[in-house]
Amino acid sequence: MASVVKCRLSELRTELQTSQSQLTISKERLKSQNELLKEIKQNYSELLDKQQNKLQDFVTSSTTLQTKGLDLRNKLTHLQNEVKTINNKCVKLKEMVILENKMKIQYETLLEDIKATESQTTCTCCEQELSEQAKCKILNTKYTKRDGFVTALQELSTKLHTLTELEDQREVLEKEIKTLSIGHSVLKKEQQLISSRILEVQEEIDTL
């Protein structure tokens, strides 16, 4: 009987040692798993922070590009309105060019008429001798008309001088508009690219 009890106690000691060993192994495993879980959580947190920072950078860049794009759009609109105003002025000035050409023809005709009158000795209507007094009166009227043409042509010439200046100004503005339009297109493409990256990063965050 004593030997049976002794044998049983020995078995129990062995079982206890085995259980203690298994418990120790389980504790070690649990510790390792906890450390691994902690590391995973830390890595996840770092990755999430990294992705969120990236997302914020993209959003900031997108906002900056939107502001720049709006500024460029406003500048383009302003320059296009200036060009439109210049075009209207040029149309009016070109109408004045036609008027100037007509006036020059009338002026040349008047000069020829004055020259003929200065050498005239008889009246063209009644073919009687033309007195100096009558001739002077006719010439003075034509001289006054000639002076009026000279003054008008000078004024037109001064105004038409601005036509060249306006056309030069328009050319400069159109070049600037072209440059700004290219810049606006580039910004628009960058905005589209960043918007696409924002969606990608957001999807990456959602899958974490």
Short mmCIF file of N, CA and C in Angstrom, two decimals, residues 44-158:
data_model
loop_
_atom_site.label_atom_id
_atom_site.label_comp_id
_atom_site.label_asym_id
_atom_site.label_seq_id
_atom_site.Cartn_x
_atom_site.Cartn_y
_atom_site.Cartn_z
N TYR A 44 1.49 50.21 -36.35
CA TYR A 44 0.24 50.68 -36.94
C TYR A 44 0.04 52.17 -36.67
N SER A 45 0.33 52.55 -35.41
CA SER A 45 0.16 53.95 -35.03
C SER A 45 1.11 54.85 -35.83
N GLU A 46 2.36 54.39 -35.97
CA GLU A 46 3.35 55.16 -36.73
C GLU A 46 2.95 55.24 -38.19
N LEU A 47 2.50 54.12 -38.74
CA LEU A 47 2.08 54.10 -40.15
C LEU A 47 0.87 55.00 -40.37
N LEU A 48 -0.08 54.93 -39.41
CA LEU A 48 -1.28 55.77 -39.52
C LEU A 48 -0.91 57.25 -39.45
N ASP A 49 -0.02 57.60 -38.51
CA ASP A 49 0.44 59.00 -38.40
C ASP A 49 1.13 59.44 -39.68
N LYS A 50 1.95 58.55 -40.21
CA LYS A 50 2.68 58.87 -41.44
C LYS A 50 1.71 59.13 -42.59
N GLN A 51 0.71 58.27 -42.74
CA GLN A 51 -0.27 58.42 -43.82
C GLN A 51 -1.13 59.66 -43.62
N GLN A 52 -1.49 59.92 -42.37
CA GLN A 52 -2.30 61.11 -42.08
C GLN A 52 -1.52 62.39 -42.35
N ASN A 53 -0.23 62.38 -42.00
CA ASN A 53 0.63 63.54 -42.29
C ASN A 53 0.77 63.75 -43.79
N LYS A 54 0.91 62.62 -44.50
CA LYS A 54 1.01 62.69 -45.96
C LYS A 54 -0.28 63.27 -46.54
N LEU A 55 -1.40 62.79 -46.00
CA LEU A 55 -2.70 63.27 -46.47
C LEU A 55 -2.85 64.76 -46.21
N GLN A 56 -2.43 65.20 -45.03
CA GLN A 56 -2.52 66.61 -44.69
C GLN A 56 -1.65 67.47 -45.60
N ASP A 57 -0.45 66.94 -45.92
CA ASP A 57 0.45 67.66 -46.83
C ASP A 57 -0.19 67.82 -48.21
N PHE A 58 -0.82 66.75 -48.68
CA PHE A 58 -1.50 66.81 -49.98
C PHE A 58 -2.67 67.80 -49.96
N VAL A 59 -3.42 67.78 -48.87
CA VAL A 59 -4.56 68.70 -48.75
C VAL A 59 -4.07 70.15 -48.73
N THR A 60 -2.98 70.40 -48.00
CA THR A 60 -2.40 71.76 -47.95
C THR A 60 -1.94 72.19 -49.33
N SER A 61 -1.25 71.28 -50.03
CA SER A 61 -0.78 71.59 -51.39
C SER A 61 -1.95 71.86 -52.32
N SER A 62 -3.01 71.06 -52.16
CA SER A 62 -4.20 71.23 -53.00
C SER A 62 -4.83 72.60 -52.76
N THR A 63 -4.92 73.00 -51.49
CA THR A 63 -5.50 74.31 -51.15
C THR A 63 -4.65 75.43 -51.73
N THR A 64 -3.32 75.28 -51.62
CA THR A 64 -2.40 76.30 -52.16
C THR A 64 -2.57 76.42 -53.67
N LEU A 65 -2.66 75.28 -54.35
CA LEU A 65 -2.83 75.30 -55.80
C LEU A 65 -4.16 75.91 -56.20
N GLN A 66 -5.19 75.63 -55.43
CA GLN A 66 -6.51 76.21 -55.71
C GLN A 66 -6.45 77.74 -55.60
N THR A 67 -5.75 78.23 -54.57
CA THR A 67 -5.61 79.68 -54.39
C THR A 67 -4.83 80.29 -55.54
N LYS A 68 -3.73 79.65 -55.93
CA LYS A 68 -2.93 80.14 -57.06
C LYS A 68 -3.74 80.11 -58.35
N GLY A 69 -4.49 79.02 -58.52
CA GLY A 69 -5.32 78.90 -59.73
C GLY A 69 -6.37 79.99 -59.80
N LEU A 70 -6.98 80.31 -58.66
CA LEU A 70 -7.99 81.37 -58.61
C LEU A 70 -7.36 82.73 -58.92
N ASP A 71 -6.17 82.97 -58.35
CA ASP A 71 -5.46 84.23 -58.62
C ASP A 71 -5.15 84.37 -60.11
N LEU A 72 -4.67 83.28 -60.71
CA LEU A 72 -4.36 83.30 -62.14
C LEU A 72 -5.61 83.52 -62.97
N ARG A 73 -6.71 82.88 -62.57
CA ARG A 73 -7.97 83.04 -63.29
C ARG A 73 -8.44 84.49 -63.24
N ASN A 74 -8.30 85.12 -62.08
CA ASN A 74 -8.69 86.53 -61.92
C ASN A 74 -7.81 87.44 -62.78
N LYS A 75 -6.49 87.15 -62.79
CA LYS A 75 -5.57 87.94 -63.61
C LYS A 75 -5.91 87.79 -65.10
N LEU A 76 -6.19 86.55 -65.49
CA LEU A 76 -6.54 86.29 -66.89
C LEU A 76 -7.81 87.06 -67.28
N THR A 77 -8.80 87.02 -66.41
CA THR A 77 -10.06 87.73 -66.68
C THR A 77 -9.81 89.22 -66.81
N HIS A 78 -8.98 89.77 -65.90
CA HIS A 78 -8.66 91.20 -65.94
C HIS A 78 -7.94 91.57 -67.23
N LEU A 79 -6.94 90.76 -67.62
CA LEU A 79 -6.19 91.04 -68.85
C LEU A 79 -7.07 90.89 -70.09
N GLN A 80 -7.94 89.90 -70.09
CA GLN A 80 -8.85 89.70 -71.22
C GLN A 80 -9.82 90.87 -71.37
N ASN A 81 -10.24 91.42 -70.24
CA ASN A 81 -11.11 92.61 -70.29
C ASN A 81 -10.34 93.82 -70.82
N GLU A 82 -9.06 93.92 -70.44
CA GLU A 82 -8.24 95.03 -70.95
C GLU A 82 -8.07 94.92 -72.46
N VAL A 83 -7.82 93.70 -72.94
CA VAL A 83 -7.67 93.48 -74.38
C VAL A 83 -8.97 93.84 -75.10
N LYS A 84 -10.10 93.46 -74.51
CA LYS A 84 -11.40 93.76 -75.10
C LYS A 84 -11.60 95.28 -75.21
N THR A 85 -11.21 96.00 -74.15
CA THR A 85 -11.32 97.47 -74.16
C THR A 85 -10.44 98.07 -75.25
N ILE A 86 -9.21 97.55 -75.35
CA ILE A 86 -8.27 98.03 -76.38
C ILE A 86 -8.82 97.74 -77.78
N ASN A 87 -9.40 96.57 -77.97
CA ASN A 87 -9.97 96.23 -79.28
C ASN A 87 -11.07 97.21 -79.68
N ASN A 88 -11.92 97.56 -78.71
CA ASN A 88 -12.98 98.54 -78.99
C ASN A 88 -12.40 99.90 -79.39
N LYS A 89 -11.34 100.31 -78.69
CA LYS A 89 -10.69 101.59 -79.02
C LYS A 89 -10.06 101.52 -80.40
N CYS A 90 -9.45 100.37 -80.72
CA CYS A 90 -8.79 100.22 -82.02
C CYS A 90 -9.80 100.27 -83.16
N VAL A 91 -10.98 99.69 -82.93
CA VAL A 91 -12.02 99.73 -83.96
C VAL A 91 -12.42 101.18 -84.26
N LYS A 92 -12.60 101.96 -83.20
CA LYS A 92 -12.97 103.37 -83.38
C LYS A 92 -11.86 104.15 -84.07
N LEU A 93 -10.60 103.85 -83.68
CA LEU A 93 -9.47 104.56 -84.30
C LEU A 93 -9.31 104.19 -85.76
N LYS A 94 -9.60 102.94 -86.11
CA LYS A 94 -9.49 102.52 -87.51
C LYS A 94 -10.58 103.19 -88.35
N GLU A 95 -11.71 103.45 -87.72
CA GLU A 95 -12.76 104.22 -88.42
C GLU A 95 -12.25 105.64 -88.68
N MET A 96 -11.45 106.17 -87.76
CA MET A 96 -10.88 107.50 -87.93
C MET A 96 -9.82 107.51 -89.03
N VAL A 97 -9.15 106.36 -89.25
CA VAL A 97 -8.17 106.26 -90.34
C VAL A 97 -8.88 106.45 -91.68
N ILE A 98 -10.06 105.83 -91.80
CA ILE A 98 -10.85 105.99 -93.04
C ILE A 98 -11.24 107.45 -93.22
N LEU A 99 -11.63 108.08 -92.10
CA LEU A 99 -11.99 109.50 -92.15
C LEU A 99 -10.78 110.35 -92.54
N GLU A 100 -9.62 110.01 -91.99
CA GLU A 100 -8.40 110.76 -92.30
C GLU A 100 -8.07 110.67 -93.79
N ASN A 101 -8.20 109.47 -94.36
CA ASN A 101 -7.90 109.29 -95.79
C ASN A 101 -8.84 110.13 -96.66
N LYS A 102 -10.12 110.16 -96.26
CA LYS A 102 -11.09 110.98 -97.01
C LYS A 102 -10.73 112.47 -96.91
N MET A 103 -10.34 112.88 -95.69
CA MET A 103 -9.98 114.28 -95.48
C MET A 103 -8.73 114.66 -96.26
N LYS A 104 -7.79 113.75 -96.37
CA LYS A 104 -6.55 114.03 -97.12
C LYS A 104 -6.86 114.25 -98.60
N ILE A 105 -7.78 113.42 -99.11
CA ILE A 105 -8.19 113.57 -100.51
C ILE A 105 -8.86 114.94 -100.71
N GLN A 106 -9.75 115.29 -99.77
CA GLN A 106 -10.42 116.59 -99.85
C GLN A 106 -9.42 117.74 -99.72
N TYR A 107 -8.42 117.53 -98.85
CA TYR A 107 -7.39 118.56 -98.63
C TYR A 107 -6.55 118.76 -99.89
N GLU A 108 -6.15 117.66 -100.55
CA GLU A 108 -5.36 117.75 -101.78
C GLU A 108 -6.17 118.43 -102.89
N THR A 109 -7.45 118.08 -102.95
CA THR A 109 -8.33 118.71 -103.94
C THR A 109 -8.44 120.21 -103.69
N LEU A 110 -8.54 120.59 -102.41
CA LEU A 110 -8.65 122.01 -102.05
C LEU A 110 -7.37 122.76 -102.41
N LEU A 111 -6.21 122.14 -102.18
CA LEU A 111 -4.93 122.78 -102.51
C LEU A 111 -4.83 123.04 -104.02
N GLU A 112 -5.28 122.06 -104.79
CA GLU A 112 -5.28 122.23 -106.24
C GLU A 112 -6.22 123.37 -106.65
N ASP A 113 -7.37 123.43 -105.96
CA ASP A 113 -8.34 124.49 -106.23
C ASP A 113 -7.75 125.85 -105.88
N ILE A 114 -7.05 125.94 -104.74
CA ILE A 114 -6.42 127.20 -104.32
C ILE A 114 -5.36 127.63 -105.34
N LYS A 115 -4.57 126.65 -105.77
CA LYS A 115 -3.52 126.95 -106.74
C LYS A 115 -4.11 127.49 -108.05
N ALA A 116 -5.23 126.87 -108.45
CA ALA A 116 -5.89 127.32 -109.68
C ALA A 116 -6.48 128.71 -109.49
N THR A 117 -7.04 128.99 -108.31
CA THR A 117 -7.65 130.29 -108.03
C THR A 117 -6.59 131.39 -108.00
N GLU A 118 -5.42 131.05 -107.42
CA GLU A 118 -4.33 132.05 -107.32
C GLU A 118 -3.86 132.52 -108.70
N SER A 119 -3.95 131.61 -109.68
CA SER A 119 -3.52 131.99 -111.04
C SER A 119 -4.69 132.41 -111.92
N GLN A 120 -5.89 132.43 -111.34
CA GLN A 120 -7.09 132.75 -112.10
C GLN A 120 -7.21 134.27 -112.31
N THR A 121 -7.64 134.67 -113.51
CA THR A 121 -7.81 136.10 -113.82
C THR A 121 -9.24 136.44 -114.18
N THR A 122 -10.01 135.44 -114.55
CA THR A 122 -11.41 135.68 -114.92
C THR A 122 -12.33 134.82 -114.05
N CYS A 123 -13.56 135.25 -113.94
CA CYS A 123 -14.56 134.52 -113.16
C CYS A 123 -14.99 133.27 -113.92
N THR A 124 -15.04 132.16 -113.24
CA THR A 124 -15.41 130.90 -113.89
C THR A 124 -16.89 130.86 -114.25
N CYS A 125 -17.69 131.70 -113.62
CA CYS A 125 -19.14 131.69 -113.88
C CYS A 125 -19.50 132.58 -115.08
N CYS A 126 -19.02 133.84 -115.03
CA CYS A 126 -19.42 134.81 -116.07
C CYS A 126 -18.29 135.12 -117.04
N GLU A 127 -17.11 134.59 -116.80
CA GLU A 127 -15.93 134.78 -117.64
C GLU A 127 -15.51 136.24 -117.77
N GLN A 128 -15.94 137.08 -116.80
CA GLN A 128 -15.49 138.47 -116.76
C GLN A 128 -14.21 138.55 -115.94
N GLU A 129 -13.51 139.66 -116.12
CA GLU A 129 -12.23 139.83 -115.40
C GLU A 129 -12.50 139.83 -113.90
N LEU A 130 -11.64 139.10 -113.17
CA LEU A 130 -11.80 138.95 -111.72
C LEU A 130 -10.95 139.99 -111.01
N SER A 131 -11.64 140.85 -110.22
CA SER A 131 -10.91 141.90 -109.50
C SER A 131 -10.09 141.28 -108.37
N GLU A 132 -9.04 142.02 -107.99
CA GLU A 132 -8.18 141.54 -106.92
C GLU A 132 -8.95 141.39 -105.61
N GLN A 133 -9.89 142.31 -105.40
CA GLN A 133 -10.68 142.28 -104.16
C GLN A 133 -11.54 141.02 -104.11
N ALA A 134 -12.20 140.70 -105.22
CA ALA A 134 -13.03 139.51 -105.29
C ALA A 134 -12.19 138.25 -105.18
N LYS A 135 -11.02 138.30 -105.84
CA LYS A 135 -10.11 137.15 -105.81
C LYS A 135 -9.60 136.88 -104.39
N CYS A 136 -9.25 137.97 -103.70
CA CYS A 136 -8.77 137.85 -102.31
C CYS A 136 -9.85 137.26 -101.40
N LYS A 137 -11.11 137.70 -101.62
CA LYS A 137 -12.22 137.20 -100.81
C LYS A 137 -12.41 135.69 -101.01
N ILE A 138 -12.34 135.27 -102.29
CA ILE A 138 -12.49 133.84 -102.59
C ILE A 138 -11.34 133.04 -101.98
N LEU A 139 -10.12 133.58 -102.14
CA LEU A 139 -8.95 132.88 -101.62
C LEU A 139 -8.96 132.80 -100.09
N ASN A 140 -9.37 133.89 -99.44
CA ASN A 140 -9.42 133.90 -97.97
C ASN A 140 -10.37 132.82 -97.44
N THR A 141 -11.50 132.67 -98.15
CA THR A 141 -12.45 131.62 -97.75
C THR A 141 -11.81 130.23 -97.88
N LYS A 142 -11.08 130.05 -99.00
CA LYS A 142 -10.44 128.76 -99.24
C LYS A 142 -9.25 128.54 -98.30
N TYR A 143 -8.54 129.63 -97.98
CA TYR A 143 -7.41 129.53 -97.03
C TYR A 143 -7.92 129.11 -95.64
N THR A 144 -9.06 129.70 -95.26
CA THR A 144 -9.65 129.36 -93.96
C THR A 144 -10.05 127.88 -93.93
N LYS A 145 -10.62 127.43 -95.05
CA LYS A 145 -11.01 126.03 -95.14
C LYS A 145 -9.79 125.12 -95.11
N ARG A 146 -8.71 125.58 -95.81
CA ARG A 146 -7.45 124.81 -95.82
C ARG A 146 -6.88 124.70 -94.41
N ASP A 147 -6.87 125.82 -93.68
CA ASP A 147 -6.35 125.83 -92.31
C ASP A 147 -7.16 124.90 -91.40
N GLY A 148 -8.47 124.86 -91.68
CA GLY A 148 -9.33 123.96 -90.92
C GLY A 148 -8.97 122.50 -91.16
N PHE A 149 -8.67 122.18 -92.42
CA PHE A 149 -8.24 120.83 -92.76
C PHE A 149 -6.92 120.48 -92.07
N VAL A 150 -5.99 121.43 -92.09
CA VAL A 150 -4.67 121.20 -91.47
C VAL A 150 -4.82 120.90 -89.98
N THR A 151 -5.63 121.73 -89.31
CA THR A 151 -5.85 121.53 -87.87
C THR A 151 -6.51 120.17 -87.59
N ALA A 152 -7.54 119.86 -88.38
CA ALA A 152 -8.26 118.59 -88.19
C ALA A 152 -7.36 117.39 -88.44
N LEU A 153 -6.53 117.48 -89.51
CA LEU A 153 -5.63 116.39 -89.83
C LEU A 153 -4.56 116.20 -88.76
N GLN A 154 -4.09 117.31 -88.19
CA GLN A 154 -3.10 117.23 -87.11
C GLN A 154 -3.70 116.55 -85.87
N GLU A 155 -4.95 116.93 -85.57
CA GLU A 155 -5.64 116.32 -84.42
C GLU A 155 -5.86 114.83 -84.65
N LEU A 156 -6.26 114.48 -85.88
CA LEU A 156 -6.45 113.07 -86.20
C LEU A 156 -5.13 112.30 -86.12
N SER A 157 -4.06 112.91 -86.61
CA SER A 157 -2.75 112.28 -86.57
C SER A 157 -2.31 111.98 -85.14
N THR A 158 -2.60 112.96 -84.26
CA THR A 158 -2.25 112.78 -82.84
C THR A 158 -3.03 111.62 -82.23
#
